[in-house]
Short mmCIF file of C-alpha atoms in Angstrom, two decimals:
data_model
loop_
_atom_site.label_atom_id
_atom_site.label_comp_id
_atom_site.label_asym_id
_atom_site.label_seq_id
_atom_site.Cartn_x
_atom_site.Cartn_y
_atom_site.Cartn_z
CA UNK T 18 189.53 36.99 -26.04
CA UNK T 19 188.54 37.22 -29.46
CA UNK T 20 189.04 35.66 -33.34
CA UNK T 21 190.34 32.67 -34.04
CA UNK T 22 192.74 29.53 -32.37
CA UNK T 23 195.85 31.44 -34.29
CA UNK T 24 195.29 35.13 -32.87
CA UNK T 25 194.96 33.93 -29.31
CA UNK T 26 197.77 31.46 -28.79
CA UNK T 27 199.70 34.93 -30.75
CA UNK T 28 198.83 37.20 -28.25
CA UNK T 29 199.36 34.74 -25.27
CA UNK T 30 203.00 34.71 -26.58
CA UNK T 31 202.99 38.41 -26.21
CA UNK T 32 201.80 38.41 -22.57
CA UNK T 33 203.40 38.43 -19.60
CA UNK T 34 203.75 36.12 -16.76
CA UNK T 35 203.32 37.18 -13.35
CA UNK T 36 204.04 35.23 -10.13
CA UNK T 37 203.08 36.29 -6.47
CA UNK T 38 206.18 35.08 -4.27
CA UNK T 39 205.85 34.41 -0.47
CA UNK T 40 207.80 37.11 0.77
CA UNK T 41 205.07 39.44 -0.99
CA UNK T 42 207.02 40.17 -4.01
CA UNK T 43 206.46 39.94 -7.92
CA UNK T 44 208.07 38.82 -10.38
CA UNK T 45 207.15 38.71 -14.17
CA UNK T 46 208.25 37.25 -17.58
CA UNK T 47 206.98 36.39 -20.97
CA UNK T 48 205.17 33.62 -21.70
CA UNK T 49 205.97 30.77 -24.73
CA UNK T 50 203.25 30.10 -27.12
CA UNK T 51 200.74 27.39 -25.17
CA UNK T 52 200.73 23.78 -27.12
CA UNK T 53 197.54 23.75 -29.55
CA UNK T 54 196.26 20.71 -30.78
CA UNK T 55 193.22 21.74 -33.25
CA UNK T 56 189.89 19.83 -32.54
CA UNK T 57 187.67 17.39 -34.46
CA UNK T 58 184.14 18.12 -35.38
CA UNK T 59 182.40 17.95 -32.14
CA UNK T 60 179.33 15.98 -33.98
CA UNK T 61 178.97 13.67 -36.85
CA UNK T 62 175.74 15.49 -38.09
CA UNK T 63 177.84 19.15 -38.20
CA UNK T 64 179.19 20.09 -41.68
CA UNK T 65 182.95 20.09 -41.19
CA UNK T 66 184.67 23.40 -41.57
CA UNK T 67 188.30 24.68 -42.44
CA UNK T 68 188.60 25.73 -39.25
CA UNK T 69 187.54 23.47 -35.99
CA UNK T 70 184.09 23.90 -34.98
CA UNK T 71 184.45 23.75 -31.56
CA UNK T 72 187.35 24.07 -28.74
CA UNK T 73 188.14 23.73 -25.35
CA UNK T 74 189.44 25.68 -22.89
CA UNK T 75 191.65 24.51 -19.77
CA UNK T 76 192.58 27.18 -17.61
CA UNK T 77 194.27 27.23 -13.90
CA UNK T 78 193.56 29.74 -10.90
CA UNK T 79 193.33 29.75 -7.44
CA UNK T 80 190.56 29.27 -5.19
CA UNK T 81 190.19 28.48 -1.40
CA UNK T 82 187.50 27.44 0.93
CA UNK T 83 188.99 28.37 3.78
CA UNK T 84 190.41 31.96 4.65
CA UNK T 85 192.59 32.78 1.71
CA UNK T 86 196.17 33.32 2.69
CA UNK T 87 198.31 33.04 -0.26
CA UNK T 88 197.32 33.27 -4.08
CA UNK T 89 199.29 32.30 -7.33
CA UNK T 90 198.60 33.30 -10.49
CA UNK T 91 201.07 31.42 -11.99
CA UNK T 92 199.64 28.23 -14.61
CA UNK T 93 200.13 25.15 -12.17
CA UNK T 94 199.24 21.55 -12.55
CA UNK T 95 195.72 21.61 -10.27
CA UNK T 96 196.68 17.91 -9.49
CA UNK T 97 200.35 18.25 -8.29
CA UNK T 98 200.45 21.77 -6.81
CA UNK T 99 200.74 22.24 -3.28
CA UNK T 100 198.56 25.61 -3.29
CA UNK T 101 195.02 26.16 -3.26
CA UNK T 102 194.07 25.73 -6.36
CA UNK T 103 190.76 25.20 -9.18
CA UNK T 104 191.13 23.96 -12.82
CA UNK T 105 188.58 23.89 -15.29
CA UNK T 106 187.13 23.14 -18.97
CA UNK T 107 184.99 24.52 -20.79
CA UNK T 108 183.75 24.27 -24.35
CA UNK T 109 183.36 27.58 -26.82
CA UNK T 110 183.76 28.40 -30.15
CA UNK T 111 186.57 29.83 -31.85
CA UNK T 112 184.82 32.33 -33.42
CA UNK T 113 182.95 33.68 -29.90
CA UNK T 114 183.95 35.55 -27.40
CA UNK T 115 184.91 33.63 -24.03
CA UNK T 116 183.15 34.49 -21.03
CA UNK T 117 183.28 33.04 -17.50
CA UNK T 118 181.93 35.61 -15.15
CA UNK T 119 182.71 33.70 -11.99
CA UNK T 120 186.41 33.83 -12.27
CA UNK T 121 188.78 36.59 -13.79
CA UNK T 122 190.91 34.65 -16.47
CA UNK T 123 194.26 36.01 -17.54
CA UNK T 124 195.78 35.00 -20.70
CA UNK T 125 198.53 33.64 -18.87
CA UNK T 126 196.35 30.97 -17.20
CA UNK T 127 195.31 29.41 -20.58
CA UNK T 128 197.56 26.50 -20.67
CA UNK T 129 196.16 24.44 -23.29
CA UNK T 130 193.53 24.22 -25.95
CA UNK T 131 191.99 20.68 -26.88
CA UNK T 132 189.35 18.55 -28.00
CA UNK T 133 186.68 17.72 -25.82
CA UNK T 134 186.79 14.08 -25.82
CA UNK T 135 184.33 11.92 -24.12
CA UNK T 136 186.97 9.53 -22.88
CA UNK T 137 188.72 12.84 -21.22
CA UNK T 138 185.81 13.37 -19.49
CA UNK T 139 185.23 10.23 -18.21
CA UNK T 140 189.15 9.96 -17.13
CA UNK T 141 188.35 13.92 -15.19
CA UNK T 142 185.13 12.43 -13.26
CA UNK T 143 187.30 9.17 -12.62
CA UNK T 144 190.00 11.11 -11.02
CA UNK T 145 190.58 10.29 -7.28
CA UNK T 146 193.74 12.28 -5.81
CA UNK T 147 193.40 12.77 -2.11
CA UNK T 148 192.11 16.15 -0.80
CA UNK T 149 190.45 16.99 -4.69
CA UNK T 150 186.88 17.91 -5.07
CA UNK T 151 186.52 17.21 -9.12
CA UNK T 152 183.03 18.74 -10.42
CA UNK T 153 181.29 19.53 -12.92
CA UNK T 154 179.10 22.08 -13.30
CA UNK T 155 175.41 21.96 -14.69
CA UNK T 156 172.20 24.67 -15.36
CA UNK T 157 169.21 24.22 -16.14
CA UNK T 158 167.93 27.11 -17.64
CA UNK T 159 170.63 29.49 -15.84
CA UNK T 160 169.50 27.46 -12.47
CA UNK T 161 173.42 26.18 -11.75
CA UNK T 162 175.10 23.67 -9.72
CA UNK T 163 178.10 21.98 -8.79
CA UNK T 164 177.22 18.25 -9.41
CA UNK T 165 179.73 16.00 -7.68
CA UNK T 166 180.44 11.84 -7.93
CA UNK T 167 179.21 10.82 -4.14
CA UNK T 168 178.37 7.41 -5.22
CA UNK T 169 180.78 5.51 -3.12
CA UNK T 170 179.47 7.12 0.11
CA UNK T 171 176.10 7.86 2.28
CA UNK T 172 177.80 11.17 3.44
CA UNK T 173 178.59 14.10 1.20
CA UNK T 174 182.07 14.64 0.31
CA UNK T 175 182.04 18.29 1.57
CA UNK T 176 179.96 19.95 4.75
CA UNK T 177 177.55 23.05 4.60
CA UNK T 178 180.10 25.38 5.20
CA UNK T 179 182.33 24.22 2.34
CA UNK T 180 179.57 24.42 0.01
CA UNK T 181 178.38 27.56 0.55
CA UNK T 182 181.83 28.58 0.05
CA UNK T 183 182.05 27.03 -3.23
CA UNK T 184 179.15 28.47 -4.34
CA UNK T 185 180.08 31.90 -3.52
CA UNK T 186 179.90 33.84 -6.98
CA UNK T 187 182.81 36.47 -6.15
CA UNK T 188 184.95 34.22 -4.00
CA UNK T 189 184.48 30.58 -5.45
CA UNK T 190 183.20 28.70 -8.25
CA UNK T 191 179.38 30.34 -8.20
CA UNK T 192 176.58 28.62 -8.19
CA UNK T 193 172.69 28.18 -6.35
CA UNK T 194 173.81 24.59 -5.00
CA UNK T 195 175.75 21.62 -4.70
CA UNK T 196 174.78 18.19 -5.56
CA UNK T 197 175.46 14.93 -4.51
CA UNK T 198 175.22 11.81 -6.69
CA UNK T 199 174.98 9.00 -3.72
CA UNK T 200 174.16 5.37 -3.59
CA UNK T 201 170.88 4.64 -3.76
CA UNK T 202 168.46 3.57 -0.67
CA UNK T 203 165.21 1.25 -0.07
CA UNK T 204 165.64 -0.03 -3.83
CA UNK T 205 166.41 3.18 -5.56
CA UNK T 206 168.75 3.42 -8.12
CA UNK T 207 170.30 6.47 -6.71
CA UNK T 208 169.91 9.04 -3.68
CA UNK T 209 170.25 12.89 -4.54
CA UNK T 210 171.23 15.12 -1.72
CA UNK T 211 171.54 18.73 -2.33
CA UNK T 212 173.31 22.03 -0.37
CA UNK T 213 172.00 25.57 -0.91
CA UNK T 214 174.42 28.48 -1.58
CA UNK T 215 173.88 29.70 1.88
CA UNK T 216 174.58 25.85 2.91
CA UNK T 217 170.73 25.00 4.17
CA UNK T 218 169.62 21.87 2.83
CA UNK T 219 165.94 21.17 0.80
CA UNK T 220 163.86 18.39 0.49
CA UNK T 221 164.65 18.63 -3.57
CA UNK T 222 165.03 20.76 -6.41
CA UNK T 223 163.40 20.21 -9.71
CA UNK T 224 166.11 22.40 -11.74
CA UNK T 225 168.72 20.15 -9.91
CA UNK T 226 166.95 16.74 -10.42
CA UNK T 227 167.25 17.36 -14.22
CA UNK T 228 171.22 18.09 -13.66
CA UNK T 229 171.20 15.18 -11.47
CA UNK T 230 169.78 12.66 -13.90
CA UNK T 231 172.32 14.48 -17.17
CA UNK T 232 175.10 13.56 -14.65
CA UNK T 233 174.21 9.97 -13.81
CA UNK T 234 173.91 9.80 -17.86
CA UNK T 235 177.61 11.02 -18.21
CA UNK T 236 179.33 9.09 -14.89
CA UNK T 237 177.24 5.71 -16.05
CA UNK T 238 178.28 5.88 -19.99
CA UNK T 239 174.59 5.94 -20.91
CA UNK T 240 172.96 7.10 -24.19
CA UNK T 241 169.61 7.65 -25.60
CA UNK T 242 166.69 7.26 -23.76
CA UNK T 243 167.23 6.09 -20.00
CA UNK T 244 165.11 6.34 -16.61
CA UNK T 245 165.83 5.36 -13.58
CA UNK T 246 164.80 5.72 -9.69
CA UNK T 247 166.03 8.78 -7.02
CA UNK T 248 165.61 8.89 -3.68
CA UNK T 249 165.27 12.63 -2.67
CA UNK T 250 164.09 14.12 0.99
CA UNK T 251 160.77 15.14 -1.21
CA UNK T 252 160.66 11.21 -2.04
CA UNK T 253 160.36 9.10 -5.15
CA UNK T 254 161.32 11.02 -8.14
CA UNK T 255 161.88 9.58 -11.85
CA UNK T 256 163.80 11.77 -14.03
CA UNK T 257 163.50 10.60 -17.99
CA UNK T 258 166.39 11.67 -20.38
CA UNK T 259 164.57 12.03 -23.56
CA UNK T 260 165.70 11.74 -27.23
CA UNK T 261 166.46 15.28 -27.77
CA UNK T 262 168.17 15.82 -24.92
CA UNK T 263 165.61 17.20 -22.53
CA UNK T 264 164.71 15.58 -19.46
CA UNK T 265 160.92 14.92 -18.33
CA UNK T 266 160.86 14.15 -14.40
CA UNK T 267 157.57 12.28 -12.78
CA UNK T 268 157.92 15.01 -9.91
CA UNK T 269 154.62 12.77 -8.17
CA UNK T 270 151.53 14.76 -6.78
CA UNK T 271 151.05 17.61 -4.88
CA UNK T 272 150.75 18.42 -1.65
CA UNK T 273 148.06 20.42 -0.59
CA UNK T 274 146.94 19.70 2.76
CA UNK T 275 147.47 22.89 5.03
CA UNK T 276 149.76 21.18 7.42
CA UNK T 277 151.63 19.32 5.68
CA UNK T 278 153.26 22.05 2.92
CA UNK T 279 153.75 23.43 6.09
CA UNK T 280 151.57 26.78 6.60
CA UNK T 281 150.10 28.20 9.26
CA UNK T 282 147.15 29.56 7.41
CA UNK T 283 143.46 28.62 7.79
CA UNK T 284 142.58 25.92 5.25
CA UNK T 285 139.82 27.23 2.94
CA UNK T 286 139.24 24.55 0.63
CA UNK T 287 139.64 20.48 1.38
CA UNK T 288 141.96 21.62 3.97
CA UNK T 289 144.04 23.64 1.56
CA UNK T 290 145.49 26.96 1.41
CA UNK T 291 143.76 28.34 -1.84
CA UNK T 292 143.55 32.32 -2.82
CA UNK T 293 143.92 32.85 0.68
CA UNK T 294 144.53 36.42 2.19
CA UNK T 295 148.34 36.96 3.68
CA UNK T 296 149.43 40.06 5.03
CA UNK T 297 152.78 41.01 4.27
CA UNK T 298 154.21 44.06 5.39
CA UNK T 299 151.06 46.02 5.31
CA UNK T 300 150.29 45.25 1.71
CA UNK T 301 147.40 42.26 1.46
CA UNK T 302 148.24 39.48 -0.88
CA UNK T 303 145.96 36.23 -2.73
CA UNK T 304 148.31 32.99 -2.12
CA UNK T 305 147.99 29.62 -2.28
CA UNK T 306 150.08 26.91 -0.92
CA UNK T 307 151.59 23.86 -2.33
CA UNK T 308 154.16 21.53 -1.83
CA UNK T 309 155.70 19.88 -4.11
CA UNK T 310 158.07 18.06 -1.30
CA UNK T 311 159.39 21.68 -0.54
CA UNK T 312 157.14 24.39 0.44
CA UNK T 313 155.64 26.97 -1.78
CA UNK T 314 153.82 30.09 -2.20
CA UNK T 315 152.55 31.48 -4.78
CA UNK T 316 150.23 34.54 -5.83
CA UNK T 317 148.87 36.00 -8.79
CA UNK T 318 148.74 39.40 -7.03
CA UNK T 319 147.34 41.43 -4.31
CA UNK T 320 143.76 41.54 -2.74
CA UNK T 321 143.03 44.43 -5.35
CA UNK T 322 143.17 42.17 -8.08
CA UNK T 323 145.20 43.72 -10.45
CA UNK T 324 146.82 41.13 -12.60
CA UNK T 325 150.44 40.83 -11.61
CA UNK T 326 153.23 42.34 -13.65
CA UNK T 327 156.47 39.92 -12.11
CA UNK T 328 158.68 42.42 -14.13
CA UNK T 329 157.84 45.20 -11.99
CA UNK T 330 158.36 43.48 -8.35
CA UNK T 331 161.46 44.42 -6.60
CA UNK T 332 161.72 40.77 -6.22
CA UNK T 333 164.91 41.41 -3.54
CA UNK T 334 162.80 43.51 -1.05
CA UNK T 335 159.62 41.31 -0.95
CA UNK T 336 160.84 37.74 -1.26
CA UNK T 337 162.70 37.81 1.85
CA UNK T 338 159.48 38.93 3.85
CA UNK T 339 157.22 35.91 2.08
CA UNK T 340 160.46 33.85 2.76
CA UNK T 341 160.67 34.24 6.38
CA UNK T 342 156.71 35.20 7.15
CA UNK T 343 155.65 33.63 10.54
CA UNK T 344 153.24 31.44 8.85
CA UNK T 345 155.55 29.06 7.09
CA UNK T 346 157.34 27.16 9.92
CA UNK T 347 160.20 25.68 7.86
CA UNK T 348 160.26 29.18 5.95
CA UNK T 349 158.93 28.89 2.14
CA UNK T 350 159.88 30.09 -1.62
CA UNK T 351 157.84 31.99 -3.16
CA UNK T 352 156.15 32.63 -6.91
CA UNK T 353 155.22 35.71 -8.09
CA UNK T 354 152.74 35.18 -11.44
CA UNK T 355 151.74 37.21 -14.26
CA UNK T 356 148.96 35.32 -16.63
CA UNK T 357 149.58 35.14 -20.08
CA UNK T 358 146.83 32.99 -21.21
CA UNK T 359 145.25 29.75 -20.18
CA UNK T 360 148.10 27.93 -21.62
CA UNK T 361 150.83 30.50 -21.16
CA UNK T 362 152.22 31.08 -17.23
CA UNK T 363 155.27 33.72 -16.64
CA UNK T 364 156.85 33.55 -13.02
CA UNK T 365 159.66 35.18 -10.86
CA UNK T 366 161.25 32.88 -7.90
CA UNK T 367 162.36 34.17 -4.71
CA UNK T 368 164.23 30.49 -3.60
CA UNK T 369 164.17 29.54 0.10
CA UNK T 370 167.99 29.21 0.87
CA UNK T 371 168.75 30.87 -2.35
CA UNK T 372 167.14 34.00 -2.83
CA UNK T 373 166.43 34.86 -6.71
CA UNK T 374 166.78 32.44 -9.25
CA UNK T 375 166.74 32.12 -13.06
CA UNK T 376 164.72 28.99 -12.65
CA UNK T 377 162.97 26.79 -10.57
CA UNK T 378 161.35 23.65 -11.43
CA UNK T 379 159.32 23.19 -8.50
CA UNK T 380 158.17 26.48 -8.42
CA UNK T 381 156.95 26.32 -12.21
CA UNK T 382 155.20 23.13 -11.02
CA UNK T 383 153.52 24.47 -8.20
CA UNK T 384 152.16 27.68 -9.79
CA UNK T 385 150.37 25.27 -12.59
CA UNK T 386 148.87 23.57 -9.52
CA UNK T 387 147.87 27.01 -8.33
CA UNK T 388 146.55 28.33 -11.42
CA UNK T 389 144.50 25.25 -11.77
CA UNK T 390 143.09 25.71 -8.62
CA UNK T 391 142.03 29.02 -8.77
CA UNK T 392 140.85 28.81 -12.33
CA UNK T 393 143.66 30.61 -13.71
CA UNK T 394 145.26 27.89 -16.26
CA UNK T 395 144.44 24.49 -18.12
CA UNK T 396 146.61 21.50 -16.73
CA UNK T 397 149.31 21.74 -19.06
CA UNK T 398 151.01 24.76 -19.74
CA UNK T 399 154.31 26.00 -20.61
CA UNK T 400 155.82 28.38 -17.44
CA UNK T 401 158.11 30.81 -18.73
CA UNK T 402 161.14 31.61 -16.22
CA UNK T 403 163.72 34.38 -16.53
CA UNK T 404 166.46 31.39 -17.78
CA UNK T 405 163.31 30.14 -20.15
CA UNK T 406 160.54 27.95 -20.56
CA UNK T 407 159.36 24.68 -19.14
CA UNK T 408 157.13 22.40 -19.76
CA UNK T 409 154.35 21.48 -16.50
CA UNK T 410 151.44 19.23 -17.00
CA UNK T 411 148.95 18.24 -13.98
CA UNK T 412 147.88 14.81 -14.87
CA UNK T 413 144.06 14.64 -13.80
CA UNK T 414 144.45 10.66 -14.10
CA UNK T 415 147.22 9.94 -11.83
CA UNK T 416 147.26 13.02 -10.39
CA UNK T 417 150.86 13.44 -11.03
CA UNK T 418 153.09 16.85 -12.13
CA UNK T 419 155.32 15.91 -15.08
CA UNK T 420 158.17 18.59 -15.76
CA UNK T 421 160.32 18.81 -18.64
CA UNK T 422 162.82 21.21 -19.70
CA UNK T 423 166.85 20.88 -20.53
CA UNK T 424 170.04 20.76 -18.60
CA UNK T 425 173.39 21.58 -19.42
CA UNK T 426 176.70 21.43 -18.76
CA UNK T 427 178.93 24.76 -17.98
CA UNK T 428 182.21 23.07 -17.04
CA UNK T 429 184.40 20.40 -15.92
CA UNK T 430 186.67 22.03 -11.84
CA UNK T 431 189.10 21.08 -9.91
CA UNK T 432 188.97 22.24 -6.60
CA UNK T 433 191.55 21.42 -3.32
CA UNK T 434 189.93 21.10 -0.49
CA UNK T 435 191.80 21.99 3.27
#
């Protein structure tokens, strides 16, 4: 859908409506111009213009996690319909072209076009109707997730299964994981569980812990600068929203002891795995292992020596075979990196549980480990990722990794849950 508020509710009025019935048949008839209510500027430091700056979008389709039996296309009301059903919002401009690659969006399931107010939101994410999974869904840097309000129990709100359904990016909403917001435990502010797309479970995700903490911002009102505590199954982490926006995480130190990343390999150096020799599929490979709470491994390139070039790798043909390599007990995900300069890192991911990613935090923290160790990089450097760049430092004083980088929100769902 293209040009402006007045050509698309136009051409909605044009457009007809079709409806799946049970006995298989369908019927069809024209739609009424949708009720339009032209937004406010979204900021008070944006000029205002004749036309709105910014818009939403609410839009109605139907999803299942379970076997999908019956389908209609029809608008319905995602919180009053008896069928299987997602809604969801999403800002764009009304000069852009709106696209949501996950679902297929007919002009006949725009119902609406408002404001996005921050009261609405809060009233979405307050929403508790009975057999409803409300969302909302986050990236950072093209990493995405479903984040969802778990705070008033110790067990997710969905199982394994579910999510991996959910985050199936033909059949559901699309996305690397889902993400729970739960109570926190042993003094923590908060606990942060997290489900894979293939509906494994991690020890934490660094991409996801900068969601996590833009979430807690939006459910708990908060603005500015705010910290606070998260119990994860890598332990203590501290997320930092910053002033612009971004959010710096105290990800804690590294884990380099052989055993405990878990690998296999001979330790080399201080009982580390450093620009060690692993064999994979024939072709010989320099690694080094580090955990940053979840295991990694990553390589600058093969015995040979040839500087790396990560956009060359069929990344789907080797990362499974580092992924599942005999050596890493609890399997591992794996970094692939091409030096820049000492201050300048570029990396592909192959994700444990998630296969290849536009980002991952842990991963860019791990490989400046890595390239410290084998005399690659300085401590700080800035990692750039196929979603973009983030920001790692290695503090030699506390011996901490400090990641920062942004997270964003995609949209607010609806999903029924059977």
């Amino acid at each position: 859908m293209k040009g402006n508020a007045e050509d698309t509710v136009s051409s909605l009025a044009t457009k007809p409506r079709f409806s799946f019935q049970r006995n298989g048949t369908v019927s069809h008839k024209l739609n009424q111009p949708p009720h339009l209510t032209l937004p406010r500027p979204r900021a008070e430091t944006e000029k205002p213009s004749k036309q709105a700056s910014s818009m939403a979008i609410t839009t109605t389709r139907s999803l299942s996690v379970t076997p999908v039996t019956r389908r209609s296309a029809t608008p319905i009301n995602p919180l009053r319909s008896s069928s299987l059903s997602y809604s969801l919002t999403r800002p764009f401009s009304s000069n852009l072209t709106l696209k949501v690659p996950s679902f297929r969006v007919s002009a006949s399931s725009m119902s609406s076009i408002h404001a996005p107010e921050s009261a609405s939101r809060t009233s979405f994410l307050d929403r508790r109707e009975s057999g409803f999974l409300h969302f909302v869904k986050y990236h950072g840097l093209g990493n995405d997730f479903i984040l969802v309000d778990n705070r008033n129990s110790t067990e997710p709100r969905i199982t394994p299964e579910q999510a991996a359904k959910l985050c199936d990016r033909n059949f559901g909403i699309g996305a690397d994981g889902v993400i729970f917001a739960m109570p926190g435990v042993n003094g923590t502010d908060y606990t942060m569980r997290i489900f894979n797309s293939d509906g494994s479970e991690p020890e934490m995700c660094g991409n996801g812990v900068r969601c996590f903490a833009r979430f807690i911002a939006e459910l708990e009102n908060l603005n500015g600068k705010q910290s606070f505590t998260v119990h994860t199954g890598a332990g203590l982490i501290v997320p930092e929203i910053q002033d612009d926006g971004k959010v710096k995480v105290d990800m804690g130190e590294p884990i380099l002891k052989a055993s405990d990343v878990p690998t296999s390999l001979s330790a080399n150096k201080d009982q580390s795995v450093v620009k060690s020799e692993l064999d994979v599929d024939g072709v010989k490979w320099n690694v080094t292992c580090v955990s940053m709470g979840n295991p990694h491994c990553v390589t600058f390139g093969t015995k040979e020596g040839q500087n790396l070039k990560v956009d060359k790798l069929n990344l789907a043909e080797i990362g499974p075979k580092f992924e599942h390599h005999s050596v890493f007990p609890a399997r591992t995900n794996t970094e692939f990196v091409e030096i820049i300069s000492p201050s300048q890192l570029k990396m592909r991911v192959w994700e444990r549980g998630a296969g290849a990613t536009l980002a991952c935090g842990t991963g860019a923290c791990a490989v400046v480990v890595a390239a410290v160790l084998e005399g690659h990089a300085e401590r700080r450097c800035t990692v750039g990722l196929p979603g973009g760049p983030l920001d790692i430092e290695w503090e030699e004083e506390d011996n901490h990794v400090y990641m920062t980088g942004p997270a964003e929100v995609v949209f607010y769902g609806s999903v029924l849950l059977n």
